[in-house]
Structures are given as C-alpha cells and as structure tokens.
C-alpha cells in the first residue's frame, strides 16, 4: 500500500496552485472530516454551482408533492418518493467519514423510508418548506451531516463533475492522469482525475467555499443539528433539560429532539431559524479542528526529530513489533519531553481546549507513516475490521500484523480497551496490538480502571493489547514551544 500523500503531490502540482484557485486539496486514501453543506450553496459565486441550490429545491419539492398526495404508506406516490430519497454513493469524494455503508448507497431504501415517514409527520403539522430535508437529520437516527452531504452531492454531482473538469483543464494534467466520464442522461463527457489507488475510479474536486467541519456528534444520537442555530432555540432545549435534572445535554437523543420540536409551535420556528441563519464555511487557514494540518504537523516534526531504524526489512512478528514499539515510544518521548503535546491543543494551550481525538490519531499516523516511509515499512490506514475502524495497522506481510489504537483520556478509553482492540485483533489476524492512551485531563480515573482490568486480564492469561500511557497534560515549557504554524 502506498503512503499517505496530498492529491497535489500525486499530480505533480504545486500546492500553491490549489490555494490560488481555492480548491480543496484532499488526501488520497484518507478521508477528511469535512462535509458539503447545502446551506453554503445559497450564496456561492462559483459558476458551476450557481444553480446547484435550485436543483436541491426542485428535487425536494417534487418529493414533498409526492408525500403530500400519498394516501397511505407503500402506495405509488409513497414508493416513488422513497426512490427519490434513495441515493447511490458518488465515488471519488475525499470528505466525510468514509465507508459509511457497505451497499454502495449514501442513503439506502430503509433509511429513505424512515426519512419519508418523518417528512410526512412534518407535512401533517403544516410545514411544507423544502428546508425540512436539510433539518431531518435532527430527528432521524442514522442520518447526520455526513449523509446530508452525501444526498446533496448525489443531486448536484454533475455540477461537481463540471467544476472538476474546469480545474483539471486549468492544471493541464497529462492524459494518463485523467479519468473520463460520460453522463448518459445528458450526453456530456467530463475529464476527471484518475485515482492513483484505484485507476478504475475517478477523484473529484470541491471548492473550499462549500465545505464545513463535520461534527462527530451528528452520527451518534447524543446531540442534534439544532445546536448550530440561534440562542432562543438553544434555550428551548436547555429549559427542557432543566425540567429533567437527571438528563444532560450530551445525553439527548434524536427521539428527545423529536419530542421537543415536532409540534405546530416549535417546528416552524426551527425551520425559519435554519433558513435565516448564515452558513459558515470551514476556516481552512487556521484549521481549528486539525482536519488538514495533522499531515504537515507530523512530517515537520519528523524532520526535526528523525528516528533511525536499523532493520529496513522486517520479516518476523517480533521484528515488526519492535519497530512499531520504537515509533510509539518516540511519539511518547516527544509529547512528554519535546513539547509535541502542544499540538494536541487549540490555542491557547490548556486542559480545557484540546483538539479532538481524531487529530491525535492522525498526528500519530503522520509521524508513524513518515518514519515507515523512510524505512520502507507498510502502514495501512483505518481498515474496516467489521465492528469499526482500526486506527493503524503495520504489516510486513499478512502474518505479521501489529495494530495500534489511539485514545484520549477524555474519550471512551475503557470501551476501546475492553471491546475494540481485542475484536479487531481477531478480525485482522494480528498477533500484537497496542493501546496508546493520551492523557489530556487532570483526572486519571479511566486510566486507572483500564490498568486494573489489564492487570487482571494478564493474570487470567487473556490476550490483551499492550497499554502505553502518554502524559500530554499542559505544562510550563522551559524552552521555546514547538508550535508548528502553517
């Protein structure tokens, strides 16, 4: 497997060219957790997307009409509406969570039917604005910002093709870098980019102005899209939480949001608030969530702190394991002694301001990937191992796999230790695994818990990951901070 690279590197194009045209420069084979926000299409000035929002409105208006005339579930109008809400996954978009579904659907028939049911409830409350399709992720399990982005991309895919075609011509790519696609419905042919990891599939480009950071919570049921709107609506949620003192905001489910807002008084306000709220695109320059900077942060750090690995061609499990362990402890030392910990926090650095767990995982990946690339050791990225992604897997061949999982102490460490890695270890046929717990909180309760569990499991002869604790709590620096600015 090839090592992680930005698209401009594969294409032999200076990154400044992507910057000049404000084109998002994705990683090949590693999805970035941004999404295409349909609300950002309303005021876009880019020619290819000038009519995109109208396409969305037209599509959803037709679905609304079908559901409005439907007399009962599964009649012709209902089935047609569900078909219009079922979307095939558009290949070649390097944003989102990746591998959302295994059936090739961005939104499959079952989820489409649930959406149709919810929208029908909303119609009965007297709301027939097409914006409800952008808000339905508040109420529907399995539908979050990522799927909303997928639905939007599926409806305006030809606009994305046209945009990619124009940028490709501007970049003057060679013929062997192109993937040509002809759209049967319109007869138009587009020049897209050949995917270096799968030449049979294209890569598509997106403008930065249409992208927003992807809130992880929206794929779980603990918080709704509603929290991105106005203060009055947030207060409405807060007042209901106060009535139930035992329930915290983080514990709200989408069923709770249905109960709160699916009524004649609050739903119209929710829709109006959404429509009048100004959408904010992601700040690519400061990259507050670390969606892109992890790659350069890690590589710059490796340049400053090289690691010599004498064994360039590991063949046995023990040899691979020793190399992985060497990289892990270089990472640990760098955080605890070389100010690398500062990169794990937004500015200003404090216990209350850490970046998300994903950044820590990918920073480690960038560092490990760079060390491995220098030593010709394969490092695979987030394979789907059945129950979810394994963050890292190093392998010289199929029989010598070593897994590494990264967790912040502020996250679900105990769950990761007890459930994730042992399962992945079986599914991926790996013989060795590590759990790196990065301490970003003053409290050590979860760390103490897993160390007790590990000790007991070891006494019981169970096969468990090796636990490595990394102290990344903020501290006074005696030297100049490492902070890498882009």
Short mmCIF file of C-alpha atoms in Angstrom, two decimals, residues 3 309 323 327 367-379 394:
data_model
loop_
_atom_site.label_atom_id
_atom_site.label_comp_id
_atom_site.label_asym_id
_atom_site.label_seq_id
_atom_site.Cartn_x
_atom_site.Cartn_y
_atom_site.Cartn_z
CA UNK A 3 2.00 6.07 1.82
CA UNK A 309 15.53 2.22 12.34
CA UNK A 323 9.80 -1.22 15.07
CA UNK A 327 7.89 4.55 16.89
CA UNK A 367 4.55 10.64 12.28
CA UNK A 368 4.45 6.85 12.03
CA UNK A 369 3.78 6.97 8.29
CA UNK A 370 6.77 9.24 7.70
CA UNK A 371 9.09 7.04 9.75
CA UNK A 372 7.79 3.94 7.96
CA UNK A 373 8.09 5.52 4.54
CA UNK A 374 11.74 6.30 5.23
CA UNK A 375 12.28 2.66 6.16
CA UNK A 376 10.01 1.02 3.54
CA UNK A 377 7.60 -0.43 6.11
CA UNK A 378 3.92 -0.72 5.16
CA UNK A 379 1.44 1.20 7.33
CA UNK A 394 1.58 -2.07 10.44
#
